[in-house]
mmCIF file of C-alpha atoms and ligand atoms in Angstrom:
data_model
loop_
_atom_site.group_PDB
_atom_site.id
_atom_site.type_symbol
_atom_site.label_atom_id
_atom_site.label_comp_id
_atom_site.label_asym_id
_atom_site.label_seq_id
_atom_site.Cartn_x
_atom_site.Cartn_y
_atom_site.Cartn_z
ATOM 1 C CA MET A 84 0.000 0.000 0.000
ATOM 2 C CA LYS A 85 1.673 3.123 -1.172
ATOM 3 C CA ARG A 86 1.487 6.179 0.975
ATOM 4 C CA ARG A 87 0.099 9.288 -0.569
ATOM 5 C CA ASN A 88 0.343 12.873 0.354
ATOM 6 C CA PHE A 89 -3.320 13.655 0.488
ATOM 7 C CA ILE A 90 -3.311 17.396 0.926
ATOM 8 C CA LYS A 91 -0.070 19.221 0.720
ATOM 9 C CA ASN A 92 -0.791 22.278 2.710
ATOM 10 C CA ALA A 93 -3.424 23.081 5.244
ATOM 11 C CA THR A 94 -3.577 25.461 8.101
ATOM 12 C CA LEU A 95 -5.805 25.874 11.064
ATOM 13 C CA SER A 96 -4.676 29.080 12.680
ATOM 14 C CA THR A 97 -1.433 27.725 14.062
ATOM 15 C CA ALA A 98 -2.144 24.011 13.884
ATOM 16 C CA GLY A 99 -1.888 21.577 10.992
ATOM 17 C CA LEU A 100 -4.009 18.653 10.102
ATOM 18 C CA ALA A 101 -2.743 15.111 10.047
ATOM 19 C CA VAL A 102 -4.581 13.385 7.258
ATOM 20 C CA GLY A 103 -3.892 9.996 5.843
ATOM 21 C CA SER A 104 -4.227 7.898 2.803
ATOM 22 C CA THR A 105 -4.976 4.385 1.786
ATOM 23 C CA ILE A 106 -5.600 2.269 -1.270
ATOM 24 C CA ALA A 107 -9.004 1.106 -2.363
ATOM 25 C CA SER A 108 -10.192 -2.430 -2.430
ATOM 26 C CA CYS A 109 -13.630 -1.466 -3.651
ATOM 27 C CA ALA A 110 -15.702 1.674 -3.747
ATOM 28 C CA GLU A 111 -18.190 2.369 -1.003
ATOM 29 C CA SER A 112 -21.340 3.351 -2.831
ATOM 30 C CA ASN A 113 -22.882 6.762 -2.336
ATOM 31 C CA SER A 114 -26.507 7.134 -1.361
ATOM 32 C CA GLU A 115 -27.858 7.240 -4.926
ATOM 33 C CA GLU A 116 -25.993 4.122 -5.918
ATOM 34 C CA LYS A 117 -27.064 2.442 -2.720
ATOM 35 C CA LYS A 118 -30.789 2.175 -3.419
ATOM 36 C CA THR A 119 -30.585 -1.572 -3.931
ATOM 37 C CA THR A 120 -28.903 -2.259 -0.604
ATOM 38 C CA SER A 121 -30.820 -4.638 1.569
ATOM 39 C CA THR A 122 -31.991 -3.406 4.936
ATOM 40 C CA SER A 123 -32.267 -6.857 6.457
ATOM 41 C CA MET A 124 -30.135 -7.657 9.488
ATOM 42 C CA ALA A 125 -26.506 -8.121 8.538
ATOM 43 C CA SER A 126 -24.533 -11.069 9.746
ATOM 44 C CA LEU A 127 -23.061 -10.532 13.210
ATOM 45 C CA PRO A 128 -20.656 -9.905 14.764
ATOM 46 C CA LEU A 129 -19.065 -7.133 12.754
ATOM 47 C CA VAL A 130 -16.352 -4.535 13.231
ATOM 48 C CA ILE A 131 -15.555 -1.389 11.270
ATOM 49 C CA ALA A 132 -12.714 1.061 11.766
ATOM 50 C CA THR A 133 -11.343 4.194 10.197
ATOM 51 C CA TRP A 134 -8.430 3.785 7.786
ATOM 52 C CA HIS A 135 -6.457 0.648 6.985
ATOM 53 C CA VAL A 136 -6.151 -1.198 10.270
ATOM 54 C CA THR A 137 -6.780 -4.848 9.473
ATOM 55 C CA GLU A 138 -4.684 -6.043 12.412
ATOM 56 C CA SER A 139 -6.843 -4.016 14.766
ATOM 57 C CA THR A 140 -10.113 -5.233 13.292
ATOM 58 C CA ALA A 141 -8.747 -8.796 13.356
ATOM 59 C CA LYS A 142 -8.087 -8.463 17.071
ATOM 60 C CA ALA A 143 -11.546 -7.043 17.675
ATOM 61 C CA MET A 144 -13.142 -9.871 15.688
ATOM 62 C CA GLU A 145 -11.115 -12.444 17.626
ATOM 63 C CA VAL A 146 -12.617 -11.038 20.832
ATOM 64 C CA LEU A 147 -16.127 -11.103 19.362
ATOM 65 C CA GLN A 148 -15.805 -14.620 17.967
ATOM 66 C CA ALA A 149 -14.671 -15.819 21.380
ATOM 67 C CA GLY A 150 -17.963 -14.517 22.753
ATOM 68 C CA GLY A 151 -16.569 -11.212 24.001
ATOM 69 C CA ASN A 152 -18.723 -8.127 23.977
ATOM 70 C CA ALA A 153 -18.428 -5.151 21.650
ATOM 71 C CA LEU A 154 -16.852 -2.992 24.358
ATOM 72 C CA ASP A 155 -13.964 -5.414 24.904
ATOM 73 C CA ALA A 156 -13.603 -5.759 21.139
ATOM 74 C CA VAL A 157 -13.215 -2.057 20.376
ATOM 75 C CA GLU A 158 -10.844 -1.517 23.284
ATOM 76 C CA GLN A 159 -8.576 -4.402 22.363
ATOM 77 C CA GLY A 160 -8.747 -3.560 18.675
ATOM 78 C CA CYS A 161 -7.650 0.031 19.301
ATOM 79 C CA MET A 162 -4.867 -1.151 21.603
ATOM 80 C CA ILE A 163 -3.160 -2.857 18.661
ATOM 81 C CA GLU A 164 -2.622 0.467 16.910
ATOM 82 C CA GLU A 165 -1.765 2.286 20.114
ATOM 83 C CA ALA A 166 1.108 -0.145 20.651
ATOM 84 C CA ASN A 167 2.220 0.016 17.013
ATOM 85 C CA GLU A 168 5.206 2.346 17.090
ATOM 86 C CA LYS A 169 5.227 2.645 13.319
ATOM 87 C CA GLY A 170 1.834 4.349 13.326
ATOM 88 C CA GLN A 171 2.671 8.001 13.959
ATOM 89 C CA SER A 172 -0.817 9.173 14.729
ATOM 90 C CA VAL A 173 -1.921 6.981 17.625
ATOM 91 C CA GLY A 174 -0.419 5.977 20.961
ATOM 92 C CA LYS A 175 3.271 5.147 21.189
ATOM 93 C CA GLY A 176 5.217 6.734 18.343
ATOM 94 C CA GLY A 177 2.554 9.386 17.739
ATOM 95 C CA LEU A 178 3.920 12.619 16.333
ATOM 96 C CA PRO A 179 4.340 15.229 19.064
ATOM 97 C CA ASP A 180 3.021 18.726 19.408
ATOM 98 C CA ARG A 181 5.223 21.619 18.350
ATOM 99 C CA ASP A 182 7.071 21.481 21.656
ATOM 100 C CA GLY A 183 7.967 17.812 21.239
ATOM 101 C CA ASN A 184 5.359 16.419 23.656
ATOM 102 C CA VAL A 185 3.261 13.430 22.609
ATOM 103 C CA THR A 186 -0.240 14.046 23.945
ATOM 104 C CA LEU A 187 -3.065 11.574 23.470
ATOM 105 C CA ASP A 188 -6.842 11.903 23.269
ATOM 106 C CA ALA A 189 -9.223 8.934 23.471
ATOM 107 C CA CYS A 190 -12.749 7.947 24.368
ATOM 108 C CA ILE A 191 -14.959 4.902 24.601
ATOM 109 C CA MET A 192 -18.733 4.414 24.759
ATOM 110 C CA ASP A 193 -20.807 1.349 25.568
ATOM 111 C CA LYS A 194 -24.229 -0.044 24.756
ATOM 112 C CA ASN A 195 -25.791 1.650 27.773
ATOM 113 C CA GLY A 196 -24.640 5.131 26.837
ATOM 114 C CA ASN A 197 -21.851 5.102 29.409
ATOM 115 C CA CYS A 198 -18.689 6.800 28.263
ATOM 116 C CA GLY A 199 -15.205 7.777 29.359
ATOM 117 C CA ALA A 200 -12.489 9.951 27.874
ATOM 118 C CA VAL A 201 -8.977 11.234 28.411
ATOM 119 C CA VAL A 202 -7.530 14.369 26.890
ATOM 120 C CA TYR A 203 -3.963 15.634 26.750
ATOM 121 C CA LEU A 204 -2.737 12.392 28.305
ATOM 122 C CA GLN A 205 1.042 11.960 28.315
ATOM 123 C CA ASN A 206 3.344 8.959 28.844
ATOM 124 C CA ILE A 207 0.647 6.282 28.774
ATOM 125 C CA THR A 208 0.371 4.197 25.598
ATOM 126 C CA HIS A 209 -3.108 2.769 25.997
ATOM 127 C CA ALA A 210 -5.203 5.918 26.229
ATOM 128 C CA VAL A 211 -8.323 3.978 25.214
ATOM 129 C CA SER A 212 -7.948 1.718 28.248
ATOM 130 C CA VAL A 213 -7.526 4.693 30.554
ATOM 131 C CA ALA A 214 -10.709 6.126 29.019
ATOM 132 C CA ARG A 215 -12.455 2.859 29.847
ATOM 133 C CA LYS A 216 -11.230 3.059 33.435
ATOM 134 C CA VAL A 217 -12.558 6.617 33.661
ATOM 135 C CA MET A 218 -15.916 5.288 32.480
ATOM 136 C CA GLU A 219 -15.998 2.290 34.808
ATOM 137 C CA ASP A 220 -14.099 3.388 37.913
ATOM 138 C CA THR A 221 -14.930 7.058 38.346
ATOM 139 C CA PRO A 222 -18.119 9.134 38.541
ATOM 140 C CA HIS A 223 -16.736 11.284 35.699
ATOM 141 C CA VAL A 224 -16.683 11.194 31.926
ATOM 142 C CA MET A 225 -13.408 12.943 31.168
ATOM 143 C CA LEU A 226 -10.009 13.374 32.794
ATOM 144 C CA ALA A 227 -7.319 15.670 31.407
ATOM 145 C CA GLY A 228 -3.577 16.062 31.470
ATOM 146 C CA GLU A 229 -1.689 15.378 34.661
ATOM 147 C CA GLY A 230 -4.846 14.257 36.462
ATOM 148 C CA ALA A 231 -5.509 11.674 33.761
ATOM 149 C CA LYS A 232 -1.914 10.478 33.928
ATOM 150 C CA GLN A 233 -1.923 10.145 37.707
ATOM 151 C CA PHE A 234 -5.233 8.312 37.540
ATOM 152 C CA ALA A 235 -3.768 5.917 34.969
ATOM 153 C CA ILE A 236 -0.719 5.249 37.129
ATOM 154 C CA SER A 237 -2.969 4.626 40.122
ATOM 155 C CA LYS A 238 -4.707 1.980 38.016
ATOM 156 C CA GLY A 239 -1.449 0.223 37.220
ATOM 157 C CA PHE A 240 -0.557 1.728 33.841
ATOM 158 C CA GLN A 241 3.190 2.081 33.402
ATOM 159 C CA PRO A 242 4.448 5.526 32.375
ATOM 160 C CA GLU A 243 6.837 5.480 29.423
ATOM 161 C CA ASP A 244 8.368 7.770 26.860
ATOM 162 C CA LEU A 245 6.025 7.798 23.857
ATOM 163 C CA LEU A 246 8.311 9.811 21.590
ATOM 164 C CA THR A 247 10.101 7.268 19.413
ATOM 165 C CA ASP A 248 13.324 8.015 17.585
ATOM 166 C CA ALA A 249 11.430 8.161 14.280
ATOM 167 C CA SER A 250 8.855 10.640 15.560
ATOM 168 C CA LYS A 251 11.520 12.724 17.280
ATOM 169 C CA ALA A 252 13.494 12.868 14.035
ATOM 170 C CA ALA A 253 10.358 13.879 12.088
ATOM 171 C CA TRP A 254 9.638 16.621 14.625
ATOM 172 C CA GLU A 255 13.197 17.916 14.476
ATOM 173 C CA LYS A 256 13.041 17.979 10.708
ATOM 174 C CA TRP A 257 9.699 19.749 10.841
ATOM 175 C CA LYS A 258 11.123 22.393 13.160
ATOM 176 C CA ILE A 259 13.814 23.259 10.654
ATOM 177 C CA GLU A 260 11.874 23.047 7.430
ATOM 178 C CA ALA A 261 8.391 24.096 8.414
ATOM 179 C CA LYS A 262 9.433 26.883 10.747
ATOM 180 C CA TYR A 263 6.399 26.374 12.934
ATOM 181 C CA LYS A 264 4.095 26.232 9.983
ATOM 182 C CA PRO A 265 2.148 23.011 10.011
ATOM 183 C CA ILE A 266 2.601 20.187 7.569
ATOM 184 C CA ILE A 267 0.390 17.324 6.651
ATOM 185 C CA ASN A 268 1.063 13.930 8.101
ATOM 186 C CA ILE A 269 1.659 11.402 5.325
ATOM 187 C CA GLU A 270 0.484 8.285 7.084
ATOM 188 C CA ASN A 271 -1.569 5.369 5.958
ATOM 189 C CA HIS A 272 -3.944 6.047 8.788
ATOM 190 C CA ASP A 273 -4.683 8.665 11.403
ATOM 191 C CA THR A 274 -7.049 8.541 14.324
ATOM 192 C CA ILE A 275 -8.351 5.044 14.914
ATOM 193 C CA GLY A 276 -12.085 4.993 15.419
ATOM 194 C CA MET A 277 -13.672 1.590 15.825
ATOM 195 C CA LEU A 278 -17.294 0.441 16.054
ATOM 196 C CA ALA A 279 -18.441 -3.109 16.777
ATOM 197 C CA ILE A 280 -21.668 -5.060 17.049
ATOM 198 C CA ASP A 281 -21.394 -8.242 19.056
ATOM 199 C CA LYS A 282 -23.331 -11.492 18.744
ATOM 200 C CA ASN A 283 -26.069 -10.062 20.968
ATOM 201 C CA GLY A 284 -26.538 -7.143 18.589
ATOM 202 C CA ASP A 285 -25.104 -4.655 21.074
ATOM 203 C CA ILE A 286 -22.959 -1.768 19.849
ATOM 204 C CA SER A 287 -19.883 -0.082 21.351
ATOM 205 C CA GLY A 288 -17.265 2.286 19.976
ATOM 206 C CA ALA A 289 -13.848 3.756 20.730
ATOM 207 C CA CYS A 290 -11.593 6.417 19.326
ATOM 208 C CA THR A 291 -7.886 7.070 19.994
ATOM 209 C CA THR A 292 -5.340 9.516 18.580
ATOM 210 C CA SER A 293 -2.235 11.574 19.146
ATOM 211 C CA GLY A 294 -4.111 14.360 17.368
ATOM 212 C CA LEU A 295 -2.743 16.757 14.837
ATOM 213 C CA ALA A 296 0.977 16.530 14.259
ATOM 214 C CA TYR A 297 2.806 19.578 15.646
ATOM 215 C CA LYS A 298 -0.357 21.022 17.167
ATOM 216 C CA MET A 299 -0.182 23.814 19.722
ATOM 217 C CA GLY A 300 0.610 22.664 23.236
ATOM 218 C CA GLY A 301 -2.662 21.989 25.033
ATOM 219 C CA ARG A 302 -4.706 21.492 21.885
ATOM 220 C CA VAL A 303 -7.473 18.888 22.109
ATOM 221 C CA GLY A 304 -9.356 17.697 19.035
ATOM 222 C CA ASP A 305 -12.641 15.965 18.429
ATOM 223 C CA SER A 306 -11.517 12.433 19.142
ATOM 224 C CA PRO A 307 -12.130 12.369 22.920
ATOM 225 C CA ILE A 308 -15.267 14.513 22.730
ATOM 226 C CA ILE A 309 -18.367 12.361 23.041
ATOM 227 C CA GLY A 310 -20.756 13.327 20.249
ATOM 228 C CA SER A 311 -18.006 14.781 18.095
ATOM 229 C CA GLY A 312 -15.338 12.116 17.615
ATOM 230 C CA LEU A 313 -17.614 9.255 18.652
ATOM 231 C CA PHE A 314 -21.212 8.533 19.489
ATOM 232 C CA VAL A 315 -23.024 5.286 20.233
ATOM 233 C CA ASP A 316 -26.754 4.826 20.650
ATOM 234 C CA ASN A 317 -27.526 1.154 21.029
ATOM 235 C CA GLU A 318 -31.077 1.633 19.722
ATOM 236 C CA ILE A 319 -29.951 3.295 16.510
ATOM 237 C CA GLY A 320 -26.269 2.838 15.675
ATOM 238 C CA ALA A 321 -22.898 4.508 16.073
ATOM 239 C CA ALA A 322 -20.498 6.810 14.256
ATOM 240 C CA VAL A 323 -16.885 7.872 14.546
ATOM 241 C CA ALA A 324 -14.864 10.649 12.910
ATOM 242 C CA THR A 325 -11.359 11.344 11.697
ATOM 243 C CA GLY A 326 -9.752 14.383 10.138
ATOM 244 C CA LEU A 327 -9.634 17.992 11.219
ATOM 245 C CA GLY A 328 -11.136 17.781 14.684
ATOM 246 C CA GLU A 329 -12.075 21.419 14.919
ATOM 247 C CA GLU A 330 -14.494 21.010 12.006
ATOM 248 C CA VAL A 331 -15.986 17.872 13.527
ATOM 249 C CA VAL A 332 -16.505 19.600 16.875
ATOM 250 C CA LYS A 333 -18.223 22.568 15.213
ATOM 251 C CA THR A 334 -20.860 20.262 13.741
ATOM 252 C CA VAL A 335 -20.978 17.713 16.604
ATOM 253 C CA GLY A 336 -20.400 15.265 13.793
ATOM 254 C CA SER A 337 -20.779 11.781 15.225
ATOM 255 C CA PHE A 338 -23.913 12.657 17.182
ATOM 256 C CA LEU A 339 -25.267 14.227 14.016
ATOM 257 C CA VAL A 340 -24.672 11.042 12.030
ATOM 258 C CA VAL A 341 -26.467 8.930 14.641
ATOM 259 C CA GLU A 342 -29.393 11.341 14.852
ATOM 260 C CA LEU A 343 -29.704 11.333 11.060
ATOM 261 C CA MET A 344 -29.890 7.543 11.184
ATOM 262 C CA ARG A 345 -32.587 7.869 13.837
ATOM 263 C CA GLN A 346 -34.549 9.965 11.342
ATOM 264 C CA GLY A 347 -34.375 7.143 8.818
ATOM 265 C CA LYS A 348 -31.206 7.754 6.851
ATOM 266 C CA SER A 349 -28.927 4.846 6.074
ATOM 267 C CA PRO A 350 -25.408 5.004 7.571
ATOM 268 C CA GLN A 351 -24.106 6.006 4.149
ATOM 269 C CA GLU A 352 -26.663 8.780 3.707
ATOM 270 C CA ALA A 353 -26.059 10.012 7.249
ATOM 271 C CA CYS A 354 -22.287 10.227 6.731
ATOM 272 C CA GLU A 355 -22.826 12.120 3.475
ATOM 273 C CA GLU A 356 -25.210 14.585 5.134
ATOM 274 C CA ALA A 357 -22.762 15.199 7.991
ATOM 275 C CA ILE A 358 -20.002 15.973 5.476
ATOM 276 C CA SER A 359 -22.350 18.268 3.557
ATOM 277 C CA ARG A 360 -22.960 20.273 6.750
ATOM 278 C CA ILE A 361 -19.219 21.016 6.819
ATOM 279 C CA VAL A 362 -18.577 21.746 3.160
ATOM 280 C CA ASN A 363 -21.711 23.853 2.713
ATOM 281 C CA LYS A 364 -20.947 26.262 5.504
ATOM 282 C CA PRO A 365 -20.522 29.838 4.328
ATOM 283 C CA ASN A 366 -16.879 30.356 3.369
ATOM 284 C CA SER A 367 -15.988 26.759 4.158
ATOM 285 C CA ASP A 368 -12.288 26.139 3.596
ATOM 286 C CA TYR A 369 -12.933 22.426 2.989
ATOM 287 C CA LYS A 370 -10.493 22.221 0.083
ATOM 288 C CA ASN A 371 -7.730 22.517 2.635
ATOM 289 C CA PHE A 372 -8.763 19.922 5.178
ATOM 290 C CA GLN A 373 -10.098 16.412 5.424
ATOM 291 C CA VAL A 374 -12.918 14.960 7.508
ATOM 292 C CA GLY A 375 -14.161 11.384 7.253
ATOM 293 C CA TYR A 376 -16.961 9.497 8.996
ATOM 294 C CA ILE A 377 -17.822 5.846 9.330
ATOM 295 C CA ALA A 378 -21.116 4.596 10.732
ATOM 296 C CA VAL A 379 -23.074 1.455 11.466
ATOM 297 C CA ASN A 380 -26.755 1.071 12.248
ATOM 298 C CA LYS A 381 -28.537 -1.425 14.452
ATOM 299 C CA GLN A 382 -29.234 -3.607 11.403
ATOM 300 C CA GLY A 383 -25.512 -3.855 10.732
ATOM 301 C CA GLU A 384 -25.530 -1.690 7.604
ATOM 302 C CA THR A 385 -22.396 0.406 7.323
ATOM 303 C CA GLY A 386 -21.345 3.616 5.587
ATOM 304 C CA SER A 387 -18.324 5.836 5.140
ATOM 305 C CA TYR A 388 -17.782 9.179 3.478
ATOM 306 C CA SER A 389 -15.180 11.912 3.460
ATOM 307 C CA ILE A 390 -14.550 15.320 1.986
ATOM 308 C CA HIS A 391 -11.590 14.200 -0.126
ATOM 309 C CA GLN A 392 -10.298 11.045 -1.708
ATOM 310 C CA TRP A 393 -8.149 8.430 0.037
ATOM 311 C CA PHE A 394 -10.180 7.943 3.165
ATOM 312 C CA SER A 395 -11.046 4.316 3.818
ATOM 313 C CA MET A 396 -12.788 2.026 6.235
ATOM 314 C CA THR A 397 -11.688 -1.407 7.366
ATOM 315 C CA LYS A 398 -14.545 -3.839 7.784
ATOM 316 C CA PHE A 399 -14.486 -7.342 9.248
ATOM 317 C CA GLN A 400 -17.600 -9.393 8.732
ATOM 318 C CA ASP A 401 -18.374 -12.977 7.643
ATOM 319 C CA GLY A 402 -14.718 -13.933 7.747
ATOM 320 C CA VAL A 403 -13.692 -11.114 5.402
ATOM 321 C CA ASN A 404 -11.370 -8.424 6.788
ATOM 322 C CA GLU A 405 -11.105 -5.793 4.071
ATOM 323 C CA GLN A 406 -10.215 -2.230 3.399
ATOM 324 C CA ILE A 407 -12.980 -0.352 1.617
ATOM 325 C CA GLN A 408 -12.220 2.880 -0.146
ATOM 326 C CA SER A 409 -14.631 5.600 0.888
ATOM 327 C CA ASN A 410 -16.627 7.656 -1.541
ATOM 328 C CA TYR A 411 -15.973 11.379 -1.164
ATOM 329 C CA PHE A 412 -17.383 14.820 -1.808
ATOM 330 C CA ASN A 413 -14.693 16.754 -3.646
ATOM 331 C CA LYS A 414 -14.447 15.249 -7.122
ATOM 332 C CA THR A 415 -12.749 18.260 -8.659
ATOM 333 C CA LYS A 416 -9.245 17.503 -9.907
ATOM 334 C CA GLU A 417 -6.791 19.810 -8.186
HETATM 335 N N1 LIG B 265 -9.377 14.000 14.519
HETATM 336 C C1 LIG B 265 -8.019 14.080 15.022
HETATM 337 C C2 LIG B 265 -7.827 15.389 15.715
HETATM 338 O O1 LIG B 265 -8.333 16.396 15.259
HETATM 339 C C3 LIG B 265 -6.966 13.944 13.992
HETATM 340 C C4 LIG B 265 -7.102 12.860 12.986
HETATM 341 O O2 LIG B 265 -8.139 12.232 12.844
HETATM 342 O O3 LIG B 265 -6.130 12.630 12.264
HETATM 343 O O4 LIG B 265 -7.103 15.417 16.691
#
């Protein structure tokens, strides 16, 4: 899978967007092409995730096939990428902020609407697991920064240096060449968002990221914000986002996708409508940033859509673990 530089130059005030790229296996149909899609219950269990993360979806499916629930599946699936030092957008090895600090954002949400999140977490690889502990072991939804780190340590997580030699070298190069102007991350994936339906038909989701490469110190994106980066409603379905978090937050994107499904839209139609809310804003600068959504409904139908090309979804269902190229809004050739 060849890496591609998706957008060469994007700015968000002083922060840059880490966007990724992947190669298609087949095109995800848009809503017009999708009219023939069956609405009958899909085969369960199933897992979908943002970008090309077949090892993560394989882990999640292993959990589900062993009778595990969707919550365990999404946590353990995300942990694979968090531990993958080669992935420079999640967990260990994530690209740092402009000051050289790796700071992680993550959240998790279960079938009962319980949720937990960590923001600006440092030195702990498995942010998604800390988010789960916040959900299960505290009366709160979100812990930030040093408090989140101390909480994690109190729960037995080992602090470690998350800045790998490769990410440190990339940061040092960025400092010289970009002169504090942001650049685009050329990765084959970015934020990992994962949604699963277990054998009981119950849905859970998780989202984990190191956020925008070379972001301002203290910056938090959409990924740990329930309703923006992730939303699960076990009656309706679930959605997760990747891309420029600020734009997702402004439209409360994942909640929007789920609510659109509640109103009768398919996951594909809902993802397309959520993207249209972004690109159709007055003076939208969408040509210079990426946002992508994936969604699943209670029937197990799935959808994915992005502003620009090269977003993809990984889907594991019926023994097939495949990368599916997402359809996208901006068809103009730059
Ligand atoms: N959504 C993430 C953020 O804004 C970045 C990404 O998906 O690449 O922090």
